[in-house]
mmCIF file of C-alpha atoms in Angstrom:
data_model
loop_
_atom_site.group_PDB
_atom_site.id
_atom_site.type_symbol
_atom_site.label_atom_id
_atom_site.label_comp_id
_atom_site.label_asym_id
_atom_site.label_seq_id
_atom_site.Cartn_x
_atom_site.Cartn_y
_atom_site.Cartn_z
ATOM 1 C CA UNK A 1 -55.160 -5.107 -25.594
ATOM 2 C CA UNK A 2 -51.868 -6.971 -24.564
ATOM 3 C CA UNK A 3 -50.843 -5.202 -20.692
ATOM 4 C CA UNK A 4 -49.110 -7.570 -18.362
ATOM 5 C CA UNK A 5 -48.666 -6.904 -14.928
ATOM 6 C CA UNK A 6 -46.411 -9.023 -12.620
ATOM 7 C CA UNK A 7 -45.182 -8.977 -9.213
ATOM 8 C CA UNK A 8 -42.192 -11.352 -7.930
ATOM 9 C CA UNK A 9 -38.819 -11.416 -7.325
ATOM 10 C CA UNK A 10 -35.475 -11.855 -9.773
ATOM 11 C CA UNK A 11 -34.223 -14.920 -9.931
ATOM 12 C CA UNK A 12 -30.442 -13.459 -10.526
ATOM 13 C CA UNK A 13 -28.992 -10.237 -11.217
ATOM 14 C CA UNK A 14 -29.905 -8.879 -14.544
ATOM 15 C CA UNK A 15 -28.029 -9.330 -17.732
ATOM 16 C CA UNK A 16 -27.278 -5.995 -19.310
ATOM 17 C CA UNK A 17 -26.246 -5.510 -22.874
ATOM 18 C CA UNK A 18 -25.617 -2.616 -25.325
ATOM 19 C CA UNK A 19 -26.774 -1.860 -28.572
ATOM 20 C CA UNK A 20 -24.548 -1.337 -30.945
ATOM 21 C CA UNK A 21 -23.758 2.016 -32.636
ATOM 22 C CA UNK A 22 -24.187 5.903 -31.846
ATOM 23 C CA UNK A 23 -26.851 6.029 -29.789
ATOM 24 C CA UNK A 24 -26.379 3.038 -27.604
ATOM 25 C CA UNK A 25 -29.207 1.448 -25.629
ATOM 26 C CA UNK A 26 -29.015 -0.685 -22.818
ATOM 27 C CA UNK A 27 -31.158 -4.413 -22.799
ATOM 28 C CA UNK A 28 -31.472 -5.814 -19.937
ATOM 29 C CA UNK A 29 -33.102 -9.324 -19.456
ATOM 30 C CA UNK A 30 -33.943 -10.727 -16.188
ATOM 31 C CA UNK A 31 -36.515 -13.748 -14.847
ATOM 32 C CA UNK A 32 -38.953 -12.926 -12.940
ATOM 33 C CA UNK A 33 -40.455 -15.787 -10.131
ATOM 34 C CA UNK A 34 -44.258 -15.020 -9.566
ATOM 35 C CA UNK A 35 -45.929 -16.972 -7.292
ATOM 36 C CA UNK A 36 -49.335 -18.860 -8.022
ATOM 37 C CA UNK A 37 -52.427 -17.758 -6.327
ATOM 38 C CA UNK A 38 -53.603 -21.592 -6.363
ATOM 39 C CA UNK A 39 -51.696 -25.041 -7.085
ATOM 40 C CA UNK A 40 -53.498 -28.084 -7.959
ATOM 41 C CA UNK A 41 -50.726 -30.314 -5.712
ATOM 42 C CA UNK A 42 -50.986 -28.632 -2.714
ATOM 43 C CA UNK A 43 -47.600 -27.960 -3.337
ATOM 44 C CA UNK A 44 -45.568 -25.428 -1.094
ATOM 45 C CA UNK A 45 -44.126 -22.736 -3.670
ATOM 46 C CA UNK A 46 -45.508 -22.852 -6.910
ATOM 47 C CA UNK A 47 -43.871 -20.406 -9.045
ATOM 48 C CA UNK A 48 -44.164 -19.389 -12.956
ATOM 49 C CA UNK A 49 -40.368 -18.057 -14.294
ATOM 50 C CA UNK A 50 -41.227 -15.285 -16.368
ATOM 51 C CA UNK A 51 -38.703 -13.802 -18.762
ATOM 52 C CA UNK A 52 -38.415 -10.006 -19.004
ATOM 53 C CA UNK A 53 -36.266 -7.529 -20.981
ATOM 54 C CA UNK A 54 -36.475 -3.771 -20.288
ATOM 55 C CA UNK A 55 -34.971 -1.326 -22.971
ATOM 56 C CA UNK A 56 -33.503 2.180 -23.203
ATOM 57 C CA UNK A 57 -34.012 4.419 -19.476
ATOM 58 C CA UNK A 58 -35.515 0.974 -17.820
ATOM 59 C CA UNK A 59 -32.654 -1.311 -18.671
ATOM 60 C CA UNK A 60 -30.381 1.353 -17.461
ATOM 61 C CA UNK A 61 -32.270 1.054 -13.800
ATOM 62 C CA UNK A 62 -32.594 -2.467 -14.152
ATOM 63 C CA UNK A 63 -28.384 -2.498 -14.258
ATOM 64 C CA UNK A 64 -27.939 0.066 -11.603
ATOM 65 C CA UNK A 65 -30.788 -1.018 -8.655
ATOM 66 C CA UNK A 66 -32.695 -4.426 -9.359
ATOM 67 C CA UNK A 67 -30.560 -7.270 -7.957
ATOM 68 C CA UNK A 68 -31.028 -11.081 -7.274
ATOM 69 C CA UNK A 69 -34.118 -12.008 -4.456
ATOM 70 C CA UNK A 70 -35.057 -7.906 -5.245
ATOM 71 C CA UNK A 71 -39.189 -8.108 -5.224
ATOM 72 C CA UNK A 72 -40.353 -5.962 -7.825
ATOM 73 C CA UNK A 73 -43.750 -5.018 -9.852
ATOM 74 C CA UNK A 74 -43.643 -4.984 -13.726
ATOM 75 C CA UNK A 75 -46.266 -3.608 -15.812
ATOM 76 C CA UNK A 76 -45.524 -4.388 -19.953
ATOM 77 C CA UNK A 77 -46.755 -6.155 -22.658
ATOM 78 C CA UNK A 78 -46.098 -10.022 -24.024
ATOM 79 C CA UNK A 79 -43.776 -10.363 -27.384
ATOM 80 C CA UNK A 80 -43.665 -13.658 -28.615
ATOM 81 C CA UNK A 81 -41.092 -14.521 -31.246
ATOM 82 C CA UNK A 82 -38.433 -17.354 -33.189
ATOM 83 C CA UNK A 83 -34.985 -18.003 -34.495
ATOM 84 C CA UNK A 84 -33.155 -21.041 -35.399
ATOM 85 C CA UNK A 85 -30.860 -22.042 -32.857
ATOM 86 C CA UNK A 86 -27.282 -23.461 -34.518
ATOM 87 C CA UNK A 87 -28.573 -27.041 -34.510
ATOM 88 C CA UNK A 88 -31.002 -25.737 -37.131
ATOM 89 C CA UNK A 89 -34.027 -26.368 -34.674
ATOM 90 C CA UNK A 90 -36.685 -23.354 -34.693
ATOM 91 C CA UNK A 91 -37.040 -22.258 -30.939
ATOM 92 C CA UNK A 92 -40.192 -20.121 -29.817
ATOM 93 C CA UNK A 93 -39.878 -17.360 -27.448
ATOM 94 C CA UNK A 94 -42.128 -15.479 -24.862
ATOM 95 C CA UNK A 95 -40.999 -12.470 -23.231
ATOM 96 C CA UNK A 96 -42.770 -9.313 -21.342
ATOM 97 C CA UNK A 97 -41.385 -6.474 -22.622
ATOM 98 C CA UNK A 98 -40.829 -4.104 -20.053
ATOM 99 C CA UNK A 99 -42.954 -0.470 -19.714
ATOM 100 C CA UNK A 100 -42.484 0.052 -16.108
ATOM 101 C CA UNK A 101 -41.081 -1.325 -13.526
ATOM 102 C CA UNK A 102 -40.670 -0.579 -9.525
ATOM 103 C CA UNK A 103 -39.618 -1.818 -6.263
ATOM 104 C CA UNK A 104 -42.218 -3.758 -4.254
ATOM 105 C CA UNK A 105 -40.989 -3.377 -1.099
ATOM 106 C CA UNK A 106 -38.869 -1.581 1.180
ATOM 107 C CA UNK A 107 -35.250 -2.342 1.215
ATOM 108 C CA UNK A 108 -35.399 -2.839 5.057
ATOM 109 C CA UNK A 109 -37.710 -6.010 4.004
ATOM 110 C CA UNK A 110 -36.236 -7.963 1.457
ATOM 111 C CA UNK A 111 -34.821 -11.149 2.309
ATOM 112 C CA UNK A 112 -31.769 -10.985 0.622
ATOM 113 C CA UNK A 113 -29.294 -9.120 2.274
ATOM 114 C CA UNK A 114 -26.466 -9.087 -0.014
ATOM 115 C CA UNK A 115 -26.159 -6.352 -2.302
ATOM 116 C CA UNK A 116 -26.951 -3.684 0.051
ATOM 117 C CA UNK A 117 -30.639 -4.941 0.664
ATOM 118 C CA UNK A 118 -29.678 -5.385 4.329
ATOM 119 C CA UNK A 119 -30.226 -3.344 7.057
ATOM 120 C CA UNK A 120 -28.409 -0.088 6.504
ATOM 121 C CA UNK A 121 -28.137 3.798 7.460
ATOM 122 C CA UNK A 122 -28.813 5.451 4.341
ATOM 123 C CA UNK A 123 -30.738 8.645 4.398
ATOM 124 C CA UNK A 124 -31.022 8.733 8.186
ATOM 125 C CA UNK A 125 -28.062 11.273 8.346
ATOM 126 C CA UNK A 126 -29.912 14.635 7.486
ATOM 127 C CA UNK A 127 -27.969 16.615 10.250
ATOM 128 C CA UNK A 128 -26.034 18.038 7.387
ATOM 129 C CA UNK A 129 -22.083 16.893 8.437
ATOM 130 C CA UNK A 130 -23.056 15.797 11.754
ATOM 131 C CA UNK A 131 -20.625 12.622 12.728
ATOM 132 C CA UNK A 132 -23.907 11.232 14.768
ATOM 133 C CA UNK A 133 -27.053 8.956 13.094
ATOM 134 C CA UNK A 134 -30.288 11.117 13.482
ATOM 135 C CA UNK A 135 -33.186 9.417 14.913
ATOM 136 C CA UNK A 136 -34.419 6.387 12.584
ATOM 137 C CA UNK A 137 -36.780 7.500 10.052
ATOM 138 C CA UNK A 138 -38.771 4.354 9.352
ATOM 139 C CA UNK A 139 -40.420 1.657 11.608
ATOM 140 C CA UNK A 140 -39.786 -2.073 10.781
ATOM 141 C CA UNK A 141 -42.660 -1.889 8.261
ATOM 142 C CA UNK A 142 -40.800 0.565 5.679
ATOM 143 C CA UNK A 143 -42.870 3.597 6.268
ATOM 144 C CA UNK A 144 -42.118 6.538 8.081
ATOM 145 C CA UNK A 145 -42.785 7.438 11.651
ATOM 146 C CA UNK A 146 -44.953 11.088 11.390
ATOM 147 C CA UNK A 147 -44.009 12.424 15.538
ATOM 148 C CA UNK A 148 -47.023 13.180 17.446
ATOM 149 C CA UNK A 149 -48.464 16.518 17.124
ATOM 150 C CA UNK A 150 -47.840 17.586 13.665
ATOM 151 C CA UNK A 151 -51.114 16.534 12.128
ATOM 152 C CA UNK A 152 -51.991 19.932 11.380
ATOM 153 C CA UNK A 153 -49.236 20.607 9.407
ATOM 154 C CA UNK A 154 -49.847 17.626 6.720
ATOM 155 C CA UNK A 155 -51.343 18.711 3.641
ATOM 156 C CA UNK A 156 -53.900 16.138 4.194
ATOM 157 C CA UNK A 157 -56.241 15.182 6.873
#
């Protein structure tokens, strides 16, 4: 069985190509930093750079959503493969090719605030053309607040 699954954070902004022909496909290839569980050195941040490339539908959210410092979990499977580069030296590649892939954590959370990863009001404006913020829907942690007294109303218990 050959299943990967990875959790870490893109080292830049992907790099989305195009196939060639009718049908078009987007490739997108991005590097993936996953921290080690254990270092020998006692180092700080140990991290393995993982390359990835996501095909087809998932290349096509890789271009639109995953940006640099964007923590993400990847579930695939490893491709290993060669060419001869134009100095005529045979160079070995590694690369998880992409199955799924998802956001790790909230946007309200990530570290890097460029690229619309800061804070922000999206989807707190439900009053349907109202000019005024509704309440805020999630606490600092990225979930949302349930108000008191509605427990018997969730589906669940």
């Amino acid at each position: 069985m050959n299943k990967v699954i990875l959790m870490g954070r893109l080292t830049r902004d992907p790099e989305v190509r195009y196939t060639q022909g009718e049908n078009q496909m987007a490739v997108a290839r991005y590097t993936l930093a996953v921290d080690r569980r254990f270092n020998r050195n006692n180092d700080e941040n140990t991290a393995d750079f993982i390359s990835c490339v996501a095909f087809g539908k998932s290349g096509e959210f890789a271009e639109r959503y995953l940006r640099k410092g964007t923590k993400i979990a990847v579930t695939g499977r490893i491709q290993t493969g060669s060419y001869t580069n134009k100095d005529g030296v045979k160079v070995y590649t590694t690369d998880v090719v992409v199955e799924d892939q998802e956001f790790a954590e909230s946007k309200n959370s990530s570290s890097n605030s460029d690229g619309g990863y800061g804070n922000n009001n999206y989807g707190n404006n439900f009053g349907g053309g109202s000019s005024q913020p509704a309440a805020p829907m999630a606490a600092g942690d990225g979930f949302m607040n349930i108000p008191d007294g509605i427990d018997e109303e969730l589906p669940f218990n």
